[in-house]
Every structure is written in C-alpha cells, then in structure tokens.
C-alpha cells in the first residue's frame, strides 16, 4: 500500500511537470515566430486619402487621481477635430464626476461627449455597449483611465484598416512607472513578454490574438457583427476578441505603436488585477474552448487558441507540483522511491529553460547597454519566477472559480498617479483594506517552504533545494508585500 500511494503521489507530480513542459513548448513555438516577424516585418501601409470618423471611448469608474491626466492626453490626439468624437463613459459615484466636468471646460473646441450612468449595469462592458449605441465613429478606439495615448495613435493605426477584413488593431503597452519599485519592474518584465513574444508570435502565424481591453482600435462593424460587448465574463475584451475572430475578422498587432500606462505599485492592486485577468481568462476558456475546437480552423490556430485560453491553468499546475514535491522529497529521503524515478522528470526542466528564454528575449528587446541589462536580468529573472510561483495559490483560486462558473463582480484596479508627486500612496482612497484568507495561507506556505529548505540542507537531501528556495522566496515576498499594502490605510 505505501508503494501504491508513493507512485500516486509521484504521478501527480509528474503530471504537473508534463503540463508545464507542454505549455513551454507552445510558448517556444511563439518565440520562433517572433523572430520571423523581427527578420521580416509587415510593411506599414500609408494613410488613406480621406480619414474616417473616429470615436474614442474612455471608460471610467471613480478615477479621481488619473481622470484629468487622461483627458489632457486625449485632447492632444493628432486628428482632424471635425472627424473626432471623444466619449467619456463615466460610472463614477465619487468626486470624479465633478473633476471631469470641470476639466472639460478647458477644451471647448474638442468634441467631448460626457455620458454618466447611474446604474453600473454590465460594468465596463455595459458602459462600452451603451456608448457604442450613440457613437458616430466608423472606428472605435478605447483607452482605460491609467493610459496616456500617444498623440499619433490614430494616425498610426487607421492605415491598417485599408484591408476590409481587419477588425481590430492592438498597440503595445509600455510603462509610465516601470522603475517606481521592484514590484513595477517585475510586472513590466512579465507584460513585455506578452506584448512582444506572445502577441507578435501569434499574429505572425495567423493565430488568434486578443484585444487587451485598452490601447486598441476597433472597426465598429466588427463589434456589432460579433454580437457586441458581453458582460458574462470578467474579461470582456478577450471574449469579444474570440467571437470576432471566429467569425473571420482579422486582428493586427503593432509593437511599434506604443501606449504608455501605469502599473499597479502595490501588491493588493496587483492581486486585484491578476484575479480579474486570470478568472476572466478561465471563464472565456469555458465559454469558447469547445467552440474553437469545432471550427474548421487550421490545427496550429486551434492549438494556440487552446493554449491561449487555458494559459492561466499554469498556476494550478505550479501549485500541484509545489505541494506534491514535498511528499516526493520525503519519499526519496525515506528511500521509498529511488532517485532514478525523479530523473524521469528532468526533461521537464527544459520547459523552465524555454520560459526563461522567452522572458530574457523580451527583456533585451531594444536594450542599448547589454552588460548593464545582463546584470539586471540575472537579478530579475529568478526573482520574477519566484514571485510568479508565489502567486500560484491566489491565481489558482481565480482559475477554479472561472472554470466552474462561480460569478463575482468586476472589481477595477485602483489607479494612483504617483509619478508627478501630486498624490501620495497612503492617501489613496481606493485601496482595499480587507485582507483575504489566501494571504494568510501564502504566509503559511512561505514558512512551509522555508522549513523544506532548512530540512533539505540538514538532511543533505538537495533534490528540490533550488525549487523550494524559489518557492520560499516567492511566497514570502507575496505575503509581506500583500500584508504591507493591505495595512496602508489602517
């Protein structure tokens, strides 16, 4: 019986490692097409002879720290004023309403349309849908409140719609406050990989990509043809993207068009954002997975669509591998399992190497000082991987809720605007003060893996020492950062 239990435990561990390995192969395939795009990029089309009517939508909800900055930025968009409409879709219940209305008085010549909803039905998706009903533009650009659109954004993206089959053009997010703290640097490290390797790799081979919720522009016809905005998932952007592409619309991703945005500077805000993205992604996987498989799309498109939709389940695999590794370590230490069994899983370490390579390639993209960047990468990469593993418990909860259909409200990520020194972190009124039980569990796991590191050294059983050390660091940093951010307003 002990041997049967040992093999069951080993099987769980190996299953998780195989899943991570398969995931890494899909990511590695995207890396190959990223390099193809870099070697032979698509030629940029010229502007049409007659510019179309465009509506810019700005969905806001209680954004007193960034609303004025956003209005200031969109007022500088380089586009004929007679063909530009800017909708402010404001669901605010605080003083943001008054701030916006007062700010708009500074721009009497710009066609700002202020739309305020009393009922926040459908959250962001509901606001976008309501604005679309009265939008005069043939094309719809969308920016969240923490973005500062490039003045030439519209002129850079509109030429790609010369192909009547193109339904959406997505720009690359860049970061206003990347160097604010270690947390913002780690977020930039992660997001750059998505906006370079993943988006470019998918787009190059004709696989599905996603509108990222902001920093993109849609053909209005595409939104309507795909069934308009739905509010049955927390990621209305990913949902509409898959409905539109399944109907045959082409999406374009342009890395040279940059959309600067603010990164959440505290862990509670990061977790709020991560939970919404992760759960919403799982909800879209449950909603679209089977439908994608039933289409007559090419095999590589289906494979990458499934990898894309279910990519958040990587956190479930990491949690399973992390917890089961404790039991496997004990089985080897007690000589119930021989080390040879564990060597079967060594091939899966190739997966971690591929994933590390992807983040390193995106990190060095456009870096000018190689050796300085190399030292930074040597520091950031293991720390990023550790913190990512430390987020596994939090994100696994989101994945399970998304896959099982448990509903929750759309909780927007609080914005801060700390760079200019006008606002302080401690005075922010949008910080959530309630610490969830998962934070305490992260603290407990930090202690567990610290204990495993100490025990491994004491027992001279170094089987999982690097892995457990990274988990100890990751869970410790996530717990401490979470505790500090939840305690900010106390």
Short mmCIF file of C-alpha atoms in Angstrom, two decimals:
data_model
loop_
_atom_site.label_atom_id
_atom_site.label_comp_id
_atom_site.label_asym_id
_atom_site.label_seq_id
_atom_site.Cartn_x
_atom_site.Cartn_y
_atom_site.Cartn_z
CA UNK A 1 0.00 0.00 0.00
CA UNK A 2 2.75 2.58 0.79
CA UNK A 3 4.32 1.90 -2.61
CA UNK A 4 0.95 2.44 -4.35
CA UNK A 5 0.50 5.78 -2.55
CA UNK A 6 4.08 6.71 -3.41
CA UNK A 7 3.51 6.11 -7.11
CA UNK A 8 0.21 8.04 -7.00
CA UNK A 9 2.00 10.99 -5.44
CA UNK A 10 4.83 10.71 -7.95
CA UNK A 11 2.28 10.52 -10.77
CA UNK A 12 0.62 13.76 -9.60
CA UNK A 13 3.99 15.47 -9.53
CA UNK A 14 4.97 14.18 -12.98
CA UNK A 15 1.58 15.13 -14.43
CA UNK A 16 2.07 18.71 -13.30
CA UNK A 17 5.59 18.80 -14.72
CA UNK A 18 4.42 17.39 -18.07
CA UNK A 19 1.73 20.08 -18.26
CA UNK A 20 4.34 22.79 -17.64
CA UNK A 21 6.56 21.22 -20.31
CA UNK A 22 3.76 21.18 -22.91
CA UNK A 23 2.88 24.78 -22.07
CA UNK A 24 6.52 25.77 -22.57
CA UNK A 25 6.60 24.11 -26.00
CA UNK A 26 3.65 26.24 -27.11
CA UNK A 27 5.44 29.33 -25.81
CA UNK A 28 8.65 28.30 -27.55
CA UNK A 29 6.76 27.99 -30.83
CA UNK A 30 5.59 31.59 -30.40
CA UNK A 31 9.20 32.62 -29.86
CA UNK A 32 10.17 31.18 -33.25
CA UNK A 33 7.51 33.24 -35.00
CA UNK A 34 8.53 36.31 -33.02
CA UNK A 35 11.99 36.00 -34.57
CA UNK A 36 10.40 35.54 -38.02
CA UNK A 37 8.45 38.75 -37.58
CA UNK A 38 11.58 40.55 -36.44
CA UNK A 39 13.51 39.41 -39.51
CA UNK A 40 10.75 40.20 -41.98
CA UNK A 41 8.18 42.64 -40.54
CA UNK A 42 5.00 43.59 -42.37
CA UNK A 43 5.27 46.81 -44.40
CA UNK A 44 3.37 49.69 -42.82
CA UNK A 45 0.57 50.93 -45.11
CA UNK A 46 0.14 54.63 -45.83
CA UNK A 47 -2.71 56.75 -44.52
CA UNK A 48 -5.95 56.69 -46.53
CA UNK A 49 -6.66 59.69 -48.76
CA UNK A 50 -9.71 60.52 -46.66
CA UNK A 51 -9.59 59.94 -42.92
CA UNK A 52 -12.66 58.26 -41.39
CA UNK A 53 -14.79 59.37 -38.45
CA UNK A 54 -13.43 58.01 -35.16
CA UNK A 55 -14.94 57.74 -31.69
CA UNK A 56 -12.56 57.43 -28.75
CA UNK A 57 -14.16 55.76 -25.71
CA UNK A 58 -12.79 56.40 -22.20
CA UNK A 59 -14.49 54.12 -19.64
CA UNK A 60 -14.04 55.44 -16.07
CA UNK A 61 -15.22 54.49 -12.61
CA UNK A 62 -14.07 56.50 -9.58
CA UNK A 63 -10.75 57.66 -11.06
CA UNK A 64 -10.10 60.98 -9.30
CA UNK A 65 -6.31 60.54 -9.47
CA UNK A 66 -5.99 59.94 -13.23
CA UNK A 67 -9.14 61.27 -14.93
CA UNK A 68 -7.73 64.75 -15.58
CA UNK A 69 -4.45 63.32 -16.86
CA UNK A 70 -6.34 61.11 -19.33
CA UNK A 71 -8.48 63.98 -20.63
CA UNK A 72 -5.37 66.10 -21.06
CA UNK A 73 -3.72 63.31 -23.06
CA UNK A 74 -6.61 62.58 -25.43
CA UNK A 75 -7.05 66.30 -26.09
CA UNK A 76 -3.65 66.14 -27.81
CA UNK A 77 -4.60 63.41 -30.28
CA UNK A 78 -3.39 64.38 -33.74
CA UNK A 79 -6.55 64.00 -35.82
CA UNK A 80 -8.99 66.37 -37.60
CA UNK A 81 -11.36 67.71 -34.96
CA UNK A 82 -14.37 67.50 -37.26
CA UNK A 83 -13.83 63.72 -37.53
CA UNK A 84 -13.07 63.03 -33.88
CA UNK A 85 -15.55 62.30 -31.10
CA UNK A 86 -14.39 61.51 -27.55
CA UNK A 87 -16.84 59.73 -25.28
CA UNK A 88 -16.23 59.84 -21.54
CA UNK A 89 -18.17 56.85 -20.22
CA UNK A 90 -18.31 57.71 -16.54
CA UNK A 91 -19.87 55.38 -13.97
CA UNK A 92 -18.31 57.24 -11.03
CA UNK A 93 -20.04 57.65 -7.69
CA UNK A 94 -17.48 59.98 -6.10
CA UNK A 95 -15.98 63.40 -6.85
CA UNK A 96 -14.55 62.12 -10.16
CA UNK A 97 -17.76 63.34 -11.82
CA UNK A 98 -17.15 66.95 -10.83
CA UNK A 99 -13.43 66.77 -11.68
CA UNK A 100 -14.22 65.55 -15.21
CA UNK A 101 -16.91 68.14 -15.88
CA UNK A 102 -14.68 70.94 -14.67
CA UNK A 103 -11.73 69.70 -16.74
CA UNK A 104 -13.80 69.52 -19.93
CA UNK A 105 -14.40 73.28 -19.76
CA UNK A 106 -10.74 73.75 -20.78
CA UNK A 107 -11.40 72.20 -24.22
CA UNK A 108 -14.42 73.93 -25.78
CA UNK A 109 -13.29 73.20 -29.35
CA UNK A 110 -12.97 69.42 -28.87
CA UNK A 111 -16.00 67.18 -29.31
CA UNK A 112 -16.15 65.62 -25.82
CA UNK A 113 -19.33 63.68 -25.04
CA UNK A 114 -19.88 63.10 -21.33
CA UNK A 115 -22.08 60.07 -20.61
CA UNK A 116 -22.79 59.31 -16.96
CA UNK A 117 -24.63 56.15 -15.88
CA UNK A 118 -26.45 55.93 -12.57
CA UNK A 119 -26.77 52.13 -12.86
CA UNK A 120 -23.41 50.41 -13.43
CA UNK A 121 -25.07 47.50 -15.21
CA UNK A 122 -22.60 45.30 -17.06
CA UNK A 123 -19.66 47.22 -15.57
CA UNK A 124 -17.08 48.20 -18.21
CA UNK A 125 -18.73 46.08 -20.93
CA UNK A 126 -22.06 47.76 -20.20
CA UNK A 127 -20.55 51.23 -20.42
CA UNK A 128 -18.83 50.47 -23.74
CA UNK A 129 -22.02 48.99 -25.16
CA UNK A 130 -24.12 51.97 -24.11
CA UNK A 131 -21.59 54.39 -25.59
CA UNK A 132 -21.50 52.40 -28.83
CA UNK A 133 -25.23 52.93 -29.32
CA UNK A 134 -24.69 56.68 -29.84
CA UNK A 135 -21.12 56.63 -31.20
CA UNK A 136 -20.79 58.45 -34.52
CA UNK A 137 -17.43 56.95 -35.45
CA UNK A 138 -16.82 54.25 -38.01
CA UNK A 139 -13.92 53.16 -35.81
CA UNK A 140 -13.81 52.91 -32.01
CA UNK A 141 -10.58 53.48 -30.05
CA UNK A 142 -10.59 52.55 -26.36
CA UNK A 143 -8.31 53.72 -23.55
CA UNK A 144 -8.53 52.90 -19.86
CA UNK A 145 -8.10 55.64 -17.29
CA UNK A 146 -4.45 54.88 -16.47
CA UNK A 147 -3.26 55.31 -20.08
CA UNK A 148 -1.67 58.29 -21.81
CA UNK A 149 -2.33 57.78 -25.55
CA UNK A 150 0.38 58.76 -27.97
CA UNK A 151 -0.76 61.87 -29.93
CA UNK A 152 -0.22 59.97 -33.21
CA UNK A 153 -2.02 56.78 -32.10
CA UNK A 154 -4.95 57.21 -34.50
CA UNK A 155 -2.78 58.10 -37.49
CA UNK A 156 -0.54 55.10 -36.79
CA UNK A 157 -3.37 52.56 -36.54
CA UNK A 158 -6.00 53.67 -39.08
CA UNK A 159 -3.86 52.72 -42.16
CA UNK A 160 -4.10 49.03 -41.21
CA UNK A 161 -7.85 49.10 -41.80
CA UNK A 162 -7.27 49.54 -45.53
CA UNK A 163 -7.90 45.79 -45.60
CA UNK A 164 -11.67 45.50 -45.18
CA UNK A 165 -11.23 42.21 -43.30
CA UNK A 166 -9.24 43.83 -40.47
CA UNK A 167 -11.48 44.29 -37.45
CA UNK A 168 -9.10 45.43 -34.71
CA UNK A 169 -5.59 46.84 -34.29
CA UNK A 170 -3.86 46.46 -30.93
CA UNK A 171 -0.90 48.54 -29.78
CA UNK A 172 1.90 47.59 -27.37
CA UNK A 173 1.62 48.66 -23.77
CA UNK A 174 4.62 50.47 -22.34
CA UNK A 175 5.06 51.58 -18.76
CA UNK A 176 4.91 55.03 -17.19
CA UNK A 177 6.27 53.92 -13.81
CA UNK A 178 8.36 50.84 -14.58
CA UNK A 179 11.19 51.99 -12.30
CA UNK A 180 8.97 53.10 -9.41
CA UNK A 181 9.61 49.96 -7.35
CA UNK A 182 10.68 46.34 -7.55
CA UNK A 183 7.04 45.31 -7.99
CA UNK A 184 6.56 47.55 -11.02
CA UNK A 185 9.81 46.29 -12.56
CA UNK A 186 8.65 42.69 -12.17
CA UNK A 187 5.27 43.49 -13.74
CA UNK A 188 6.96 45.16 -16.70
CA UNK A 189 9.17 42.06 -17.02
CA UNK A 190 6.04 39.90 -17.34
CA UNK A 191 3.94 42.19 -19.55
CA UNK A 192 6.75 42.76 -22.05
CA UNK A 193 6.85 39.03 -22.76
CA UNK A 194 3.13 39.03 -23.54
CA UNK A 195 3.22 42.14 -25.71
CA UNK A 196 6.29 41.09 -27.64
CA UNK A 197 6.69 37.31 -27.80
CA UNK A 198 3.10 36.17 -27.42
CA UNK A 199 1.22 38.83 -29.37
CA UNK A 200 3.81 39.04 -32.17
CA UNK A 201 4.28 35.26 -32.29
CA UNK A 202 0.55 34.58 -32.59
CA UNK A 203 -0.14 37.37 -35.04
CA UNK A 204 2.72 36.38 -37.35
CA UNK A 205 1.34 32.87 -37.89
CA UNK A 206 -2.31 33.91 -38.16
CA UNK A 207 -3.31 32.55 -34.75
CA UNK A 208 -5.90 34.30 -32.59
CA UNK A 209 -4.68 37.30 -30.59
CA UNK A 210 -6.67 39.38 -28.15
CA UNK A 211 -7.65 42.98 -27.75
CA UNK A 212 -6.08 43.89 -24.42
CA UNK A 213 -9.01 45.94 -23.18
CA UNK A 214 -7.31 49.25 -23.95
CA UNK A 215 -4.78 50.76 -26.32
CA UNK A 216 -6.58 49.33 -29.35
CA UNK A 217 -8.98 50.43 -32.07
CA UNK A 218 -11.94 48.51 -33.50
CA UNK A 219 -13.94 48.69 -36.67
CA UNK A 220 -17.44 49.40 -35.29
CA UNK A 221 -18.93 46.90 -37.74
CA UNK A 222 -16.76 44.16 -36.23
CA UNK A 223 -18.05 44.75 -32.70
CA UNK A 224 -21.66 44.64 -33.87
CA UNK A 225 -21.13 41.64 -36.16
CA UNK A 226 -19.55 39.67 -33.31
CA UNK A 227 -22.54 40.29 -31.05
CA UNK A 228 -21.45 43.47 -29.24
CA UNK A 229 -19.96 43.59 -25.74
CA UNK A 230 -20.97 40.82 -23.30
CA UNK A 231 -20.74 41.10 -19.52
CA UNK A 232 -20.85 37.38 -18.66
CA UNK A 233 -17.07 37.18 -18.12
CA UNK A 234 -14.59 39.42 -16.29
CA UNK A 235 -12.53 39.81 -19.48
CA UNK A 236 -14.98 41.27 -21.97
CA UNK A 237 -12.02 42.13 -24.20
CA UNK A 238 -10.84 38.52 -24.61
CA UNK A 239 -14.43 37.32 -25.04
CA UNK A 240 -15.21 39.75 -27.88
CA UNK A 241 -11.83 39.04 -29.47
CA UNK A 242 -12.61 35.34 -29.81
CA UNK A 243 -16.16 35.90 -31.03
CA UNK A 244 -14.92 38.31 -33.71
CA UNK A 245 -12.04 36.13 -34.92
CA UNK A 246 -14.24 33.04 -35.02
CA UNK A 247 -16.45 34.99 -37.45
CA UNK A 248 -13.46 35.57 -39.74
CA UNK A 249 -12.28 39.07 -38.77
CA UNK A 250 -8.53 39.66 -38.89
CA UNK A 251 -6.66 41.26 -35.98
CA UNK A 252 -3.42 43.22 -36.31
CA UNK A 253 -0.84 43.69 -33.58
CA UNK A 254 1.65 46.55 -33.99
CA UNK A 255 4.55 46.67 -31.49
CA UNK A 256 5.87 49.97 -32.87
CA UNK A 257 2.67 51.75 -31.76
CA UNK A 258 3.20 52.34 -28.06
CA UNK A 259 0.53 53.08 -25.44
CA UNK A 260 2.05 54.12 -22.10
CA UNK A 261 0.19 53.08 -18.96
CA UNK A 262 0.54 52.97 -15.20
CA UNK A 263 1.49 49.74 -13.43
CA UNK A 264 -0.11 48.98 -10.03
CA UNK A 265 2.51 49.92 -7.41
CA UNK A 266 1.22 47.78 -4.50
CA UNK A 267 0.50 44.08 -4.15
CA UNK A 268 -3.19 44.38 -3.27
CA UNK A 269 -3.81 46.26 -6.53
CA UNK A 270 -1.70 43.75 -8.47
CA UNK A 271 -3.71 40.88 -6.99
CA UNK A 272 -6.98 42.59 -7.86
CA UNK A 273 -5.86 42.93 -11.47
CA UNK A 274 -4.40 39.43 -11.64
CA UNK A 275 -7.56 37.88 -10.20
CA UNK A 276 -9.76 39.59 -12.79
CA UNK A 277 -7.47 38.70 -15.70
CA UNK A 278 -6.96 35.10 -14.55
CA UNK A 279 -10.57 34.35 -13.68
CA UNK A 280 -11.84 36.11 -16.80
CA UNK A 281 -9.43 34.10 -18.94
CA UNK A 282 -10.70 30.86 -17.39
CA UNK A 283 -14.31 31.98 -17.96
CA UNK A 284 -13.52 32.61 -21.63
CA UNK A 285 -11.86 29.19 -21.85
CA UNK A 286 -15.04 27.57 -20.60
CA UNK A 287 -17.13 29.72 -22.97
CA UNK A 288 -15.07 29.37 -26.16
CA UNK A 289 -12.88 26.27 -25.81
CA UNK A 290 -15.27 23.71 -27.28
CA UNK A 291 -16.49 26.11 -29.99
CA UNK A 292 -12.93 26.75 -31.19
CA UNK A 293 -12.23 23.01 -31.46
CA UNK A 294 -15.37 22.51 -33.54
CA UNK A 295 -14.37 25.08 -36.18
CA UNK A 296 -12.59 24.24 -39.43
CA UNK A 297 -9.63 26.43 -38.48
CA UNK A 298 -6.09 25.14 -39.17
CA UNK A 299 -4.63 22.87 -36.50
CA UNK A 300 -1.96 25.36 -35.38
CA UNK A 301 -4.62 28.04 -34.85
CA UNK A 302 -6.68 25.67 -32.70
CA UNK A 303 -3.65 24.57 -30.68
CA UNK A 304 -2.55 28.12 -29.92
CA UNK A 305 -6.13 29.18 -29.19
CA UNK A 306 -6.41 26.43 -26.57
CA UNK A 307 -3.00 27.32 -25.12
CA UNK A 308 -4.08 30.96 -25.03
CA UNK A 309 -7.48 30.36 -23.46
CA UNK A 310 -6.20 27.90 -20.86
CA UNK A 311 -2.84 29.57 -20.13
CA UNK A 312 -3.97 30.62 -16.64
CA UNK A 313 -4.15 26.94 -15.63
CA UNK A 314 -0.35 27.02 -15.49
CA UNK A 315 -0.78 28.38 -11.95
CA UNK A 316 -2.81 25.30 -11.00
CA UNK A 317 -0.01 23.10 -12.37
CA UNK A 318 2.61 25.06 -10.43
CA UNK A 319 0.62 24.73 -7.20
CA UNK A 320 0.20 20.98 -7.72
CA UNK A 321 3.90 20.49 -8.47
CA UNK A 322 4.89 22.65 -5.50
CA UNK A 323 2.77 20.80 -2.95
CA UNK A 324 3.41 17.31 -4.31
CA UNK A 325 7.18 17.95 -4.35
CA UNK A 326 7.11 17.94 -0.53
CA UNK A 327 5.78 14.39 -0.47
CA UNK A 328 8.11 13.23 -3.23
CA UNK A 329 11.07 14.72 -1.34
CA UNK A 330 10.06 12.73 1.75
CA UNK A 331 9.61 9.51 -0.25
CA UNK A 332 13.11 9.83 -1.68
CA UNK A 333 14.53 10.76 1.72
CA UNK A 334 12.96 7.61 3.20
CA UNK A 335 14.24 5.59 0.23
CA UNK A 336 10.70 4.54 -0.67
CA UNK A 337 11.39 6.00 -4.10
CA UNK A 338 14.78 5.83 -5.74
CA UNK A 339 16.31 8.99 -7.24
CA UNK A 340 16.03 7.38 -10.65
CA UNK A 341 12.29 7.98 -10.70
CA UNK A 342 12.79 11.71 -10.24
CA UNK A 343 15.26 11.76 -13.12
CA UNK A 344 12.32 10.89 -15.38
CA UNK A 345 11.01 14.39 -14.74
CA UNK A 346 14.32 16.08 -15.53
CA UNK A 347 13.30 16.56 -19.17
CA UNK A 348 10.59 18.91 -17.91
CA UNK A 349 13.30 21.30 -16.72
CA UNK A 350 13.70 22.10 -20.40
CA UNK A 351 10.32 23.77 -20.09
CA UNK A 352 11.60 26.16 -17.43
CA UNK A 353 14.59 26.93 -19.68
CA UNK A 354 12.29 27.79 -22.61
CA UNK A 355 10.09 30.00 -20.43
CA UNK A 356 13.17 31.75 -19.04
CA UNK A 357 14.47 32.34 -22.58
CA UNK A 358 11.18 33.97 -23.60
CA UNK A 359 11.35 36.46 -20.75
CA UNK A 360 15.01 37.19 -21.41
CA UNK A 361 14.41 37.85 -25.11
CA UNK A 362 11.58 40.26 -24.32
CA UNK A 363 13.69 41.93 -21.65
CA UNK A 364 16.58 42.61 -24.00
CA UNK A 365 14.27 43.96 -26.71
CA UNK A 366 15.62 47.40 -27.65
CA UNK A 367 18.05 47.45 -24.72
CA UNK A 368 21.07 49.62 -25.55
CA UNK A 369 23.52 48.64 -22.81
CA UNK A 370 23.95 44.87 -22.99
CA UNK A 371 26.16 44.23 -19.94
CA UNK A 372 24.16 46.52 -17.66
CA UNK A 373 20.96 44.84 -18.84
CA UNK A 374 22.54 41.41 -18.37
CA UNK A 375 23.26 42.06 -14.69
CA UNK A 376 19.71 43.36 -14.23
CA UNK A 377 18.29 40.28 -15.94
CA UNK A 378 20.36 37.92 -13.75
CA UNK A 379 18.73 39.59 -10.75
CA UNK A 380 15.20 39.99 -12.12
CA UNK A 381 14.62 36.62 -13.83
CA UNK A 382 14.89 34.31 -10.77
CA UNK A 383 13.04 36.85 -8.65
CA UNK A 384 10.25 37.11 -11.23
CA UNK A 385 9.94 33.32 -11.47
CA UNK A 386 9.86 33.08 -7.67
CA UNK A 387 7.14 35.71 -7.27
CA UNK A 388 5.14 34.13 -10.12
CA UNK A 389 5.22 30.81 -8.23
CA UNK A 390 4.29 32.70 -5.07
CA UNK A 391 1.15 33.95 -6.83
CA UNK A 392 0.08 30.38 -7.67
CA UNK A 393 -2.32 29.98 -4.74
CA UNK A 394 -4.07 33.31 -5.37
CA UNK A 395 -4.37 32.74 -9.12
CA UNK A 396 -5.44 29.10 -8.75
CA UNK A 397 -8.47 30.29 -6.80
CA UNK A 398 -9.31 32.59 -9.72
CA UNK A 399 -8.84 29.79 -12.26
CA UNK A 400 -11.08 27.37 -10.37
CA UNK A 401 -13.81 29.99 -9.94
CA UNK A 402 -13.64 30.80 -13.65
CA UNK A 403 -13.74 27.20 -14.87
CA UNK A 404 -16.57 26.22 -12.51
CA UNK A 405 -18.74 29.23 -13.35
CA UNK A 406 -18.70 30.97 -9.98
CA UNK A 407 -19.68 34.59 -10.58
CA UNK A 408 -18.14 37.66 -8.96
CA UNK A 409 -18.41 41.41 -9.61
CA UNK A 410 -16.00 43.34 -11.83
CA UNK A 411 -13.51 44.89 -9.38
CA UNK A 412 -11.47 47.53 -11.15
CA UNK A 413 -7.80 48.01 -10.32
CA UNK A 414 -7.22 51.21 -8.30
CA UNK A 415 -5.09 53.86 -10.03
CA UNK A 416 -2.52 56.02 -8.26
CA UNK A 417 -0.66 58.54 -10.48
CA UNK A 418 2.31 58.73 -8.11
CA UNK A 419 4.95 59.79 -10.62
CA UNK A 420 4.28 63.52 -10.56
CA UNK A 421 4.34 63.78 -6.76
CA UNK A 422 0.84 65.33 -6.68
CA UNK A 423 -0.70 62.31 -4.95
CA UNK A 424 0.67 60.01 -2.25
CA UNK A 425 0.26 56.28 -1.85
CA UNK A 426 -1.05 56.46 1.70
CA UNK A 427 -3.77 58.98 0.88
CA UNK A 428 -5.30 56.87 -1.91
CA UNK A 429 -8.99 56.33 -1.17
CA UNK A 430 -9.40 53.27 -3.39
CA UNK A 431 -7.09 50.86 -1.57
CA UNK A 432 -8.88 47.74 -0.32
CA UNK A 433 -8.22 47.27 3.40
CA UNK A 434 -9.72 43.79 3.79
CA UNK A 435 -7.06 41.09 3.75
CA UNK A 436 -8.34 37.78 2.30
CA UNK A 437 -7.68 34.41 3.88
CA UNK A 438 -5.46 33.44 0.94
CA UNK A 439 -2.88 35.99 2.11
CA UNK A 440 -2.53 34.19 5.43
CA UNK A 441 -2.27 30.88 3.55
CA UNK A 442 0.55 32.40 1.45
CA UNK A 443 2.33 33.26 4.68
CA UNK A 444 1.87 29.68 5.88
CA UNK A 445 3.26 28.29 2.61
CA UNK A 446 6.25 30.62 2.93
CA UNK A 447 7.01 29.05 6.32
CA UNK A 448 6.48 25.54 4.91
CA UNK A 449 8.98 26.03 2.09
CA UNK A 450 11.48 27.82 4.32
CA UNK A 451 11.25 24.72 6.51
CA UNK A 452 11.79 22.48 3.49
CA UNK A 453 14.95 24.42 2.55
CA UNK A 454 16.33 24.09 6.09
CA UNK A 455 15.36 20.41 6.26
CA UNK A 456 16.90 19.69 2.88
CA UNK A 457 20.22 21.21 3.95
CA UNK A 458 20.12 19.47 7.34
CA UNK A 459 19.28 16.08 5.79
CA UNK A 460 21.70 16.65 2.90
CA UNK A 461 18.82 15.86 0.54
CA UNK A 462 19.22 18.58 -2.09
CA UNK A 463 16.69 17.09 -4.53
CA UNK A 464 14.34 20.09 -4.61
CA UNK A 465 16.51 22.67 -2.89
CA UNK A 466 16.58 25.32 -5.69
CA UNK A 467 12.86 24.83 -6.34
CA UNK A 468 11.89 25.04 -2.67
CA UNK A 469 14.18 28.04 -2.19
CA UNK A 470 12.41 29.90 -5.01
CA UNK A 471 9.04 28.98 -3.53
CA UNK A 472 10.14 30.18 -0.10
CA UNK A 473 11.30 33.49 -1.55
CA UNK A 474 8.21 33.85 -3.75
CA UNK A 475 5.61 33.16 -1.09
CA UNK A 476 7.50 35.29 1.44
CA UNK A 477 7.64 38.30 -0.89
CA UNK A 478 3.99 37.93 -1.91
CA UNK A 479 2.85 37.63 1.71
CA UNK A 480 4.96 40.52 3.03
CA UNK A 481 4.04 42.80 0.10
CA UNK A 482 0.36 41.90 0.49
CA UNK A 483 0.40 42.50 4.25
CA UNK A 484 2.05 45.90 3.81
CA UNK A 485 -0.35 47.03 1.09
CA UNK A 486 -3.49 45.96 2.96
CA UNK A 487 -2.20 47.75 6.05
CA UNK A 488 -1.57 51.05 4.21
CA UNK A 489 -4.81 52.72 5.20
CA UNK A 490 -5.12 51.34 8.70
#
